[in-house]
Amino acid sequence: QQVLQEARQIPAPRDAPAYIINLEMTIRVEESGKAHWVQRSVTRVVDDRGVRLFGTAIVPWVGWRQERPRIRARVITRDGRAHELDATTIADGGYVHPGGQMLTDLRAISAALPGVQSDSVLEVEMAVDDKNTLFPGGQLLRYPLTQNVPVLHYRVEVEAPPNSPFQVWANGLDPAGHHEERAADARRVTFEGRNLAPPRPLGLLSPDRQAFPLIAISSGVTWRNLASWYSYIVDDRAGRLAGDRTLAPDDAAQRIAPILAEIQANVRYT
């Protein structure tokens, strides 16, 4: 009841179907480049449009390199009653990109939050842990900070080992809220601010711009290191491919044909 009353005292942004009162994100990056992400949010749903936006919590993940995500949630309805999310109702499934034209190994867990209605408050915690990195030594990670509604207050903390070469870049956040701390045990980068407006679709957006606020992290790998790693994989794989190695150098088509056939049969993504 107290949480609901305090949320009601916060002025609602004009014509917002819902608004995020507080958004906290913590990202811990290991020396290996593996990341551990936790997000906690408190959201007030204003009307039925907000119910449609926040009635289901979805967390995408990649099965071969991430542990199954975790979701905890509590919904406080307009009568002051609290409704906890039952973990047994969380469902696993595939994740379809907007437009449905791209097939990937991306998956998602989803949970219908109990009792979401107009004039309710949602407390949600989501977490994802890496078990492998996308590339040896690191990866490029992107974390959006909005869900098409205003964010009244946000705080993001990125933590890594003290000598980690990771870099952090923010788009659409207040530069005055960017702080960095170096200690004996860790290096921490913090972004904090208020009143993030919801993103607006922009036609013909250039590749170097983002339509929504986000945090991007490069956890150490360079393009040179990545090229060397990929070259090793290709050379190692090509060296074991079937094919007649006795053909003359000028019989290029005959040399390439069996290699290409095996790649098409055994390589899922190229």
PDB file of C-alpha atoms in Angstrom:
ATOM      1  CA  GLN A   1       0.000   0.000   0.000  1.00  0.00           C
ATOM      2  CA  GLN A   2       2.808   2.437   0.880  1.00  0.00           C
ATOM      3  CA  VAL A   3       4.611   1.798  -2.432  1.00  0.00           C
ATOM      4  CA  LEU A   4       1.399   2.469  -4.361  1.00  0.00           C
ATOM      5  CA  GLN A   5       0.667   5.676  -2.464  1.00  0.00           C
ATOM      6  CA  GLU A   6       4.183   7.014  -2.991  1.00  0.00           C
ATOM      7  CA  ALA A   7       4.028   6.179  -6.702  1.00  0.00           C
ATOM      8  CA  ARG A   8       0.724   8.044  -7.024  1.00  0.00           C
ATOM      9  CA  GLN A   9       2.325  11.184  -5.558  1.00  0.00           C
ATOM     10  CA  ILE A  10       4.861  11.363  -8.393  1.00  0.00           C
ATOM     11  CA  PRO A  11       3.462  13.551 -11.207  1.00  0.00           C
ATOM     12  CA  ALA A  12       2.801  11.485 -14.313  1.00  0.00           C
ATOM     13  CA  PRO A  13       4.320  12.685 -17.600  1.00  0.00           C
ATOM     14  CA  ARG A  14       1.668  14.075 -19.893  1.00  0.00           C
ATOM     15  CA  ASP A  15      -0.294  11.455 -21.881  1.00  0.00           C
ATOM     16  CA  ALA A  16       2.081   8.653 -20.855  1.00  0.00           C
ATOM     17  CA  PRO A  17       0.472   5.175 -20.765  1.00  0.00           C
ATOM     18  CA  ALA A  18       3.043   4.234 -18.115  1.00  0.00           C
ATOM     19  CA  TYR A  19       6.309   5.570 -16.782  1.00  0.00           C
ATOM     20  CA  ILE A  20       9.376   4.057 -15.162  1.00  0.00           C
ATOM     21  CA  ILE A  21       9.904   5.716 -11.800  1.00  0.00           C
ATOM     22  CA  ASN A  22      13.319   4.184 -11.225  1.00  0.00           C
ATOM     23  CA  LEU A  23      15.570   2.055 -13.428  1.00  0.00           C
ATOM     24  CA  GLU A  24      18.773   0.536 -12.050  1.00  0.00           C
ATOM     25  CA  MET A  25      21.139  -1.538 -14.148  1.00  0.00           C
ATOM     26  CA  THR A  26      24.322  -3.263 -12.991  1.00  0.00           C
ATOM     27  CA  ILE A  27      26.747  -4.851 -15.453  1.00  0.00           C
ATOM     28  CA  ARG A  28      29.768  -6.741 -14.143  1.00  0.00           C
ATOM     29  CA  VAL A  29      32.406  -7.676 -16.731  1.00  0.00           C
ATOM     30  CA  GLU A  30      34.935 -10.415 -15.961  1.00  0.00           C
ATOM     31  CA  GLU A  31      38.569 -10.472 -17.106  1.00  0.00           C
ATOM     32  CA  SER A  32      37.530 -13.018 -19.757  1.00  0.00           C
ATOM     33  CA  GLY A  33      34.933 -10.625 -21.152  1.00  0.00           C
ATOM     34  CA  LYS A  34      31.919 -12.501 -19.787  1.00  0.00           C
ATOM     35  CA  ALA A  35      29.184 -10.163 -18.553  1.00  0.00           C
ATOM     36  CA  HIS A  36      26.626 -10.418 -15.752  1.00  0.00           C
ATOM     37  CA  TRP A  37      23.605  -8.130 -16.173  1.00  0.00           C
ATOM     38  CA  VAL A  38      20.953  -7.241 -13.591  1.00  0.00           C
ATOM     39  CA  GLN A  39      18.145  -4.744 -14.122  1.00  0.00           C
ATOM     40  CA  ARG A  40      15.656  -3.574 -11.515  1.00  0.00           C
ATOM     41  CA  SER A  41      12.765  -1.271 -12.305  1.00  0.00           C
ATOM     42  CA  VAL A  42       9.749   0.305 -10.641  1.00  0.00           C
ATOM     43  CA  THR A  43       7.020   1.227 -13.111  1.00  0.00           C
ATOM     44  CA  ARG A  44       3.618   2.797 -12.710  1.00  0.00           C
ATOM     45  CA  VAL A  45       0.985   1.715 -15.221  1.00  0.00           C
ATOM     46  CA  VAL A  46      -1.440   4.569 -15.887  1.00  0.00           C
ATOM     47  CA  ASP A  47      -4.030   3.155 -18.302  1.00  0.00           C
ATOM     48  CA  ASP A  48      -4.893   0.215 -20.550  1.00  0.00           C
ATOM     49  CA  ARG A  49      -2.183   1.180 -23.054  1.00  0.00           C
ATOM     50  CA  GLY A  50       0.359   0.674 -20.292  1.00  0.00           C
ATOM     51  CA  VAL A  51      -1.194  -2.685 -19.436  1.00  0.00           C
ATOM     52  CA  ARG A  52      -0.563  -3.834 -23.002  1.00  0.00           C
ATOM     53  CA  LEU A  53       3.024  -2.563 -22.862  1.00  0.00           C
ATOM     54  CA  PHE A  54       3.985  -4.040 -19.490  1.00  0.00           C
ATOM     55  CA  GLY A  55       1.627  -6.958 -18.974  1.00  0.00           C
ATOM     56  CA  THR A  56       4.315  -9.403 -20.133  1.00  0.00           C
ATOM     57  CA  ALA A  57       8.011  -9.374 -19.238  1.00  0.00           C
ATOM     58  CA  ILE A  58      10.355 -10.727 -21.932  1.00  0.00           C
ATOM     59  CA  VAL A  59      14.110 -11.364 -21.652  1.00  0.00           C
ATOM     60  CA  PRO A  60      16.007 -12.486 -24.795  1.00  0.00           C
ATOM     61  CA  TRP A  61      19.055 -14.726 -24.457  1.00  0.00           C
ATOM     62  CA  VAL A  62      21.476 -16.844 -26.503  1.00  0.00           C
ATOM     63  CA  GLY A  63      21.472 -20.428 -25.270  1.00  0.00           C
ATOM     64  CA  TRP A  64      24.986 -21.460 -26.280  1.00  0.00           C
ATOM     65  CA  ARG A  65      26.697 -18.573 -24.481  1.00  0.00           C
ATOM     66  CA  GLN A  66      24.290 -17.432 -21.766  1.00  0.00           C
ATOM     67  CA  GLU A  67      22.629 -19.031 -18.773  1.00  0.00           C
ATOM     68  CA  ARG A  68      18.833 -19.073 -18.711  1.00  0.00           C
ATOM     69  CA  PRO A  69      17.659 -15.614 -17.566  1.00  0.00           C
ATOM     70  CA  ARG A  70      15.950 -15.012 -14.253  1.00  0.00           C
ATOM     71  CA  ILE A  71      12.858 -12.889 -13.598  1.00  0.00           C
ATOM     72  CA  ARG A  72      11.340 -11.814 -10.305  1.00  0.00           C
ATOM     73  CA  ALA A  73       8.340  -9.513 -10.165  1.00  0.00           C
ATOM     74  CA  ARG A  74       5.685  -8.094  -7.895  1.00  0.00           C
ATOM     75  CA  VAL A  75       2.563  -6.230  -8.986  1.00  0.00           C
ATOM     76  CA  ILE A  76       0.748  -3.904  -6.591  1.00  0.00           C
ATOM     77  CA  THR A  77      -2.801  -3.381  -7.809  1.00  0.00           C
ATOM     78  CA  ARG A  78      -4.965  -0.301  -7.243  1.00  0.00           C
ATOM     79  CA  ASP A  79      -6.503  -1.858  -4.106  1.00  0.00           C
ATOM     80  CA  GLY A  80      -3.048  -2.033  -2.488  1.00  0.00           C
ATOM     81  CA  ARG A  81      -2.681  -5.826  -2.753  1.00  0.00           C
ATOM     82  CA  ALA A  82       0.674  -7.351  -3.817  1.00  0.00           C
ATOM     83  CA  HIS A  83       0.831 -10.169  -6.373  1.00  0.00           C
ATOM     84  CA  GLU A  84       4.107 -12.111  -6.694  1.00  0.00           C
ATOM     85  CA  LEU A  85       5.133 -13.697  -9.988  1.00  0.00           C
ATOM     86  CA  ASP A  86       4.937 -17.491  -9.831  1.00  0.00           C
ATOM     87  CA  ALA A  87       8.243 -18.777 -11.248  1.00  0.00           C
ATOM     88  CA  THR A  88       6.518 -21.883 -12.614  1.00  0.00           C
ATOM     89  CA  THR A  89       4.553 -19.722 -15.078  1.00  0.00           C
ATOM     90  CA  ILE A  90       7.694 -18.417 -16.831  1.00  0.00           C
ATOM     91  CA  ALA A  91       7.780 -19.822 -20.373  1.00  0.00           C
ATOM     92  CA  ASP A  92      10.654 -20.555 -22.773  1.00  0.00           C
ATOM     93  CA  GLY A  93      10.450 -19.979 -26.494  1.00  0.00           C
ATOM     94  CA  GLY A  94      12.073 -18.632 -29.628  1.00  0.00           C
ATOM     95  CA  TYR A  95      12.562 -14.932 -30.244  1.00  0.00           C
ATOM     96  CA  VAL A  96      11.385 -13.404 -33.510  1.00  0.00           C
ATOM     97  CA  HIS A  97      12.921 -10.151 -34.709  1.00  0.00           C
ATOM     98  CA  PRO A  98      10.522  -7.389 -35.793  1.00  0.00           C
ATOM     99  CA  GLY A  99       9.447  -8.179 -39.342  1.00  0.00           C
ATOM    100  CA  GLY A 100      10.041 -11.898 -38.828  1.00  0.00           C
ATOM    101  CA  GLN A 101      12.514 -12.231 -41.704  1.00  0.00           C
ATOM    102  CA  MET A 102      15.656 -13.108 -39.702  1.00  0.00           C
ATOM    103  CA  LEU A 103      16.275 -16.550 -38.211  1.00  0.00           C
ATOM    104  CA  THR A 104      18.729 -16.743 -35.310  1.00  0.00           C
ATOM    105  CA  ASP A 105      19.475 -18.921 -32.306  1.00  0.00           C
ATOM    106  CA  LEU A 106      18.174 -16.149 -30.039  1.00  0.00           C
ATOM    107  CA  ARG A 107      15.656 -17.372 -27.475  1.00  0.00           C
ATOM    108  CA  ALA A 108      13.516 -15.642 -24.860  1.00  0.00           C
ATOM    109  CA  ILE A 109      11.767 -16.299 -21.594  1.00  0.00           C
ATOM    110  CA  SER A 110       8.451 -14.585 -20.997  1.00  0.00           C
ATOM    111  CA  ALA A 111       6.178 -14.147 -18.028  1.00  0.00           C
ATOM    112  CA  ALA A 112       2.649 -12.741 -17.818  1.00  0.00           C
ATOM    113  CA  LEU A 113       2.803 -10.462 -14.787  1.00  0.00           C
ATOM    114  CA  PRO A 114      -0.060 -11.164 -12.367  1.00  0.00           C
ATOM    115  CA  GLY A 115      -2.777  -8.586 -11.868  1.00  0.00           C
ATOM    116  CA  VAL A 116      -1.422  -5.792 -14.093  1.00  0.00           C
ATOM    117  CA  GLN A 117      -4.119  -3.115 -14.445  1.00  0.00           C
ATOM    118  CA  SER A 118      -4.419   0.635 -14.764  1.00  0.00           C
ATOM    119  CA  ASP A 119      -3.138   2.493 -11.691  1.00  0.00           C
ATOM    120  CA  SER A 120      -0.853  -0.370 -10.645  1.00  0.00           C
ATOM    121  CA  VAL A 121       2.857  -0.480  -9.793  1.00  0.00           C
ATOM    122  CA  LEU A 122       5.304  -3.086 -11.100  1.00  0.00           C
ATOM    123  CA  GLU A 123       8.565  -4.068  -9.418  1.00  0.00           C
ATOM    124  CA  VAL A 124      10.626  -6.221 -11.778  1.00  0.00           C
ATOM    125  CA  GLU A 125      14.114  -7.715 -11.566  1.00  0.00           C
ATOM    126  CA  MET A 126      15.760  -9.390 -14.575  1.00  0.00           C
ATOM    127  CA  ALA A 127      19.202 -11.008 -14.763  1.00  0.00           C
ATOM    128  CA  VAL A 128      21.336 -12.700 -17.426  1.00  0.00           C
ATOM    129  CA  ASP A 129      24.770 -14.319 -16.918  1.00  0.00           C
ATOM    130  CA  ASP A 130      27.232 -15.201 -19.669  1.00  0.00           C
ATOM    131  CA  LYS A 131      28.763 -18.660 -19.660  1.00  0.00           C
ATOM    132  CA  ASN A 132      30.874 -17.987 -22.786  1.00  0.00           C
ATOM    133  CA  THR A 133      31.963 -14.903 -24.694  1.00  0.00           C
ATOM    134  CA  LEU A 134      31.056 -14.241 -28.289  1.00  0.00           C
ATOM    135  CA  PHE A 135      34.768 -13.903 -29.164  1.00  0.00           C
ATOM    136  CA  PRO A 136      37.882 -14.975 -27.218  1.00  0.00           C
ATOM    137  CA  GLY A 137      38.858 -12.169 -24.885  1.00  0.00           C
ATOM    138  CA  GLY A 138      35.675 -10.139 -25.067  1.00  0.00           C
ATOM    139  CA  GLN A 139      32.623  -8.977 -26.953  1.00  0.00           C
ATOM    140  CA  LEU A 140      30.550  -5.929 -27.853  1.00  0.00           C
ATOM    141  CA  LEU A 141      27.465  -5.588 -25.659  1.00  0.00           C
ATOM    142  CA  ARG A 142      24.484  -3.247 -25.988  1.00  0.00           C
ATOM    143  CA  TYR A 143      21.925  -2.546 -23.275  1.00  0.00           C
ATOM    144  CA  PRO A 144      18.897  -0.302 -24.043  1.00  0.00           C
ATOM    145  CA  LEU A 145      17.502   1.828 -21.226  1.00  0.00           C
ATOM    146  CA  THR A 146      13.924   2.402 -22.299  1.00  0.00           C
ATOM    147  CA  GLN A 147      10.704   0.607 -23.160  1.00  0.00           C
ATOM    148  CA  ASN A 148       8.858   3.303 -25.126  1.00  0.00           C
ATOM    149  CA  VAL A 149       7.825   5.212 -22.001  1.00  0.00           C
ATOM    150  CA  PRO A 150       9.488   7.996 -19.978  1.00  0.00           C
ATOM    151  CA  VAL A 151      12.133   7.104 -17.388  1.00  0.00           C
ATOM    152  CA  LEU A 152      12.094   9.506 -14.433  1.00  0.00           C
ATOM    153  CA  HIS A 153      15.378   8.330 -12.884  1.00  0.00           C
ATOM    154  CA  TYR A 154      18.060   5.904 -14.058  1.00  0.00           C
ATOM    155  CA  ARG A 155      21.379   4.647 -12.764  1.00  0.00           C
ATOM    156  CA  VAL A 156      23.741   2.313 -14.614  1.00  0.00           C
ATOM    157  CA  GLU A 157      26.928   0.935 -13.071  1.00  0.00           C
ATOM    158  CA  VAL A 158      29.508  -0.994 -15.100  1.00  0.00           C
ATOM    159  CA  GLU A 159      32.200  -2.788 -13.105  1.00  0.00           C
ATOM    160  CA  ALA A 160      35.300  -4.595 -14.368  1.00  0.00           C
ATOM    161  CA  PRO A 161      38.716  -5.689 -13.031  1.00  0.00           C
ATOM    162  CA  PRO A 162      41.041  -2.745 -12.334  1.00  0.00           C
ATOM    163  CA  ASN A 163      43.265  -3.281 -15.403  1.00  0.00           C
ATOM    164  CA  SER A 164      40.521  -4.348 -17.795  1.00  0.00           C
ATOM    165  CA  PRO A 165      40.737  -2.654 -21.228  1.00  0.00           C
ATOM    166  CA  PHE A 166      36.942  -2.397 -21.531  1.00  0.00           C
ATOM    167  CA  GLN A 167      35.364   0.748 -22.948  1.00  0.00           C
ATOM    168  CA  VAL A 168      31.881   2.126 -22.274  1.00  0.00           C
ATOM    169  CA  TRP A 169      29.880   4.384 -24.573  1.00  0.00           C
ATOM    170  CA  ALA A 170      26.501   5.970 -23.831  1.00  0.00           C
ATOM    171  CA  ASN A 171      23.925   7.224 -26.302  1.00  0.00           C
ATOM    172  CA  GLY A 172      21.156   9.620 -25.340  1.00  0.00           C
ATOM    173  CA  LEU A 173      22.163   9.969 -21.669  1.00  0.00           C
ATOM    174  CA  ASP A 174      23.057  13.090 -19.711  1.00  0.00           C
ATOM    175  CA  PRO A 175      26.871  13.526 -19.970  1.00  0.00           C
ATOM    176  CA  ALA A 176      26.892  15.317 -16.617  1.00  0.00           C
ATOM    177  CA  GLY A 177      25.899  12.048 -14.952  1.00  0.00           C
ATOM    178  CA  HIS A 178      28.943  10.138 -16.258  1.00  0.00           C
ATOM    179  CA  HIS A 179      31.494   9.279 -13.547  1.00  0.00           C
ATOM    180  CA  GLU A 180      34.431   6.899 -13.429  1.00  0.00           C
ATOM    181  CA  GLU A 181      36.178   5.449 -10.392  1.00  0.00           C
ATOM    182  CA  ARG A 182      39.353   3.384 -10.245  1.00  0.00           C
ATOM    183  CA  ALA A 183      40.038   1.403  -7.105  1.00  0.00           C
ATOM    184  CA  ALA A 184      42.430  -1.376  -6.157  1.00  0.00           C
ATOM    185  CA  ASP A 185      39.750  -4.029  -6.641  1.00  0.00           C
ATOM    186  CA  ALA A 186      37.759  -2.724  -9.607  1.00  0.00           C
ATOM    187  CA  ARG A 187      37.125  -0.070 -12.217  1.00  0.00           C
ATOM    188  CA  ARG A 188      33.609   1.398 -12.158  1.00  0.00           C
ATOM    189  CA  VAL A 189      31.800   3.583 -14.656  1.00  0.00           C
ATOM    190  CA  THR A 190      28.473   5.107 -13.621  1.00  0.00           C
ATOM    191  CA  PHE A 191      25.755   6.889 -15.581  1.00  0.00           C
ATOM    192  CA  GLU A 192      22.938   8.580 -13.678  1.00  0.00           C
ATOM    193  CA  GLY A 193      20.261  11.013 -14.745  1.00  0.00           C
ATOM    194  CA  ARG A 194      16.620  11.955 -14.895  1.00  0.00           C
ATOM    195  CA  ASN A 195      13.735  12.423 -17.286  1.00  0.00           C
ATOM    196  CA  LEU A 196      14.579  10.228 -20.260  1.00  0.00           C
ATOM    197  CA  ALA A 197      11.948  10.844 -22.908  1.00  0.00           C
ATOM    198  CA  PRO A 198      10.523   7.870 -24.830  1.00  0.00           C
ATOM    199  CA  PRO A 199      12.241   7.227 -28.184  1.00  0.00           C
ATOM    200  CA  ARG A 200      10.682   8.531 -31.378  1.00  0.00           C
ATOM    201  CA  PRO A 201      10.964   6.558 -34.637  1.00  0.00           C
ATOM    202  CA  LEU A 202      13.322   8.255 -37.082  1.00  0.00           C
ATOM    203  CA  GLY A 203      13.151   7.463 -40.763  1.00  0.00           C
ATOM    204  CA  LEU A 204      16.392   6.810 -42.686  1.00  0.00           C
ATOM    205  CA  LEU A 205      18.441   6.847 -39.485  1.00  0.00           C
ATOM    206  CA  SER A 206      22.179   6.812 -40.263  1.00  0.00           C
ATOM    207  CA  PRO A 207      24.168   3.761 -39.024  1.00  0.00           C
ATOM    208  CA  ASP A 208      26.176   5.852 -36.544  1.00  0.00           C
ATOM    209  CA  ARG A 209      23.057   6.984 -34.645  1.00  0.00           C
ATOM    210  CA  GLN A 210      20.707   5.178 -32.289  1.00  0.00           C
ATOM    211  CA  ALA A 211      16.995   5.886 -31.937  1.00  0.00           C
ATOM    212  CA  PHE A 212      16.936   5.089 -28.213  1.00  0.00           C
ATOM    213  CA  PRO A 213      19.167   5.560 -25.132  1.00  0.00           C
ATOM    214  CA  LEU A 214      21.618   2.723 -24.574  1.00  0.00           C
ATOM    215  CA  ILE A 215      24.892   1.655 -23.010  1.00  0.00           C
ATOM    216  CA  ALA A 216      27.462  -0.074 -25.255  1.00  0.00           C
ATOM    217  CA  ILE A 217      30.449  -1.961 -23.803  1.00  0.00           C
ATOM    218  CA  SER A 218      33.504  -3.271 -25.606  1.00  0.00           C
ATOM    219  CA  SER A 219      35.110  -5.713 -23.219  1.00  0.00           C
ATOM    220  CA  GLY A 220      38.610  -5.852 -24.649  1.00  0.00           C
ATOM    221  CA  VAL A 221      38.777  -7.656 -27.986  1.00  0.00           C
ATOM    222  CA  THR A 222      40.152  -5.645 -30.941  1.00  0.00           C
ATOM    223  CA  TRP A 223      39.439  -6.046 -34.649  1.00  0.00           C
ATOM    224  CA  ARG A 224      43.026  -7.258 -35.146  1.00  0.00           C
ATOM    225  CA  ASN A 225      42.610  -9.956 -32.492  1.00  0.00           C
ATOM    226  CA  LEU A 226      39.239 -10.918 -33.913  1.00  0.00           C
ATOM    227  CA  ALA A 227      40.639 -11.226 -37.447  1.00  0.00           C
ATOM    228  CA  SER A 228      43.490 -13.437 -36.232  1.00  0.00           C
ATOM    229  CA  TRP A 229      41.095 -15.668 -34.299  1.00  0.00           C
ATOM    230  CA  TYR A 230      38.701 -16.019 -37.237  1.00  0.00           C
ATOM    231  CA  SER A 231      41.566 -16.656 -39.663  1.00  0.00           C
ATOM    232  CA  TYR A 232      42.780 -19.505 -37.459  1.00  0.00           C
ATOM    233  CA  ILE A 233      39.306 -21.072 -37.426  1.00  0.00           C
ATOM    234  CA  VAL A 234      38.959 -20.818 -41.207  1.00  0.00           C
ATOM    235  CA  ASP A 235      42.446 -22.172 -41.884  1.00  0.00           C
ATOM    236  CA  ASP A 236      41.982 -25.020 -39.427  1.00  0.00           C
ATOM    237  CA  ARG A 237      38.597 -25.934 -40.832  1.00  0.00           C
ATOM    238  CA  ALA A 238      39.627 -25.645 -44.473  1.00  0.00           C
ATOM    239  CA  GLY A 239      42.646 -27.833 -43.817  1.00  0.00           C
ATOM    240  CA  ARG A 240      40.347 -30.691 -42.751  1.00  0.00           C
ATOM    241  CA  LEU A 241      37.830 -30.357 -45.573  1.00  0.00           C
ATOM    242  CA  ALA A 242      37.375 -33.190 -48.005  1.00  0.00           C
ATOM    243  CA  GLY A 243      38.586 -32.755 -51.568  1.00  0.00           C
ATOM    244  CA  ASP A 244      41.167 -33.921 -54.047  1.00  0.00           C
ATOM    245  CA  ARG A 245      44.411 -32.126 -53.134  1.00  0.00           C
ATOM    246  CA  THR A 246      46.173 -33.602 -56.198  1.00  0.00           C
ATOM    247  CA  LEU A 247      44.364 -31.373 -58.682  1.00  0.00           C
ATOM    248  CA  ALA A 248      46.464 -28.873 -60.571  1.00  0.00           C
ATOM    249  CA  PRO A 249      46.370 -25.247 -59.370  1.00  0.00           C
ATOM    250  CA  ASP A 250      44.576 -24.163 -62.539  1.00  0.00           C
ATOM    251  CA  ASP A 251      41.644 -26.491 -61.797  1.00  0.00           C
ATOM    252  CA  ALA A 252      40.257 -23.911 -59.353  1.00  0.00           C
ATOM    253  CA  ALA A 253      36.607 -24.742 -59.884  1.00  0.00           C
ATOM    254  CA  GLN A 254      37.189 -28.440 -59.192  1.00  0.00           C
ATOM    255  CA  ARG A 255      39.175 -27.645 -56.049  1.00  0.00           C
ATOM    256  CA  ILE A 256      36.555 -25.225 -54.732  1.00  0.00           C
ATOM    257  CA  ALA A 257      33.468 -27.352 -55.456  1.00  0.00           C
ATOM    258  CA  PRO A 258      33.926 -30.054 -52.743  1.00  0.00           C
ATOM    259  CA  ILE A 259      35.006 -27.477 -50.168  1.00  0.00           C
ATOM    260  CA  LEU A 260      31.955 -25.332 -50.866  1.00  0.00           C
ATOM    261  CA  ALA A 261      29.686 -28.373 -50.721  1.00  0.00           C
ATOM    262  CA  GLU A 262      30.968 -29.360 -47.286  1.00  0.00           C
ATOM    263  CA  ILE A 263      30.631 -25.814 -45.956  1.00  0.00           C
ATOM    264  CA  GLN A 264      27.043 -25.639 -47.177  1.00  0.00           C
ATOM    265  CA  ALA A 265      26.276 -28.992 -45.574  1.00  0.00           C
ATOM    266  CA  ASN A 266      27.967 -28.460 -42.213  1.00  0.00           C
ATOM    267  CA  VAL A 267      28.264 -24.730 -41.454  1.00  0.00           C
ATOM    268  CA  ARG A 268      25.082 -23.200 -40.064  1.00  0.00           C
ATOM    269  CA  TYR A 269      26.002 -19.513 -40.376  1.00  0.00           C
ATOM    270  CA  THR A 270      28.443 -17.876 -42.813  1.00  0.00           C
TER     271      THR A 270
END
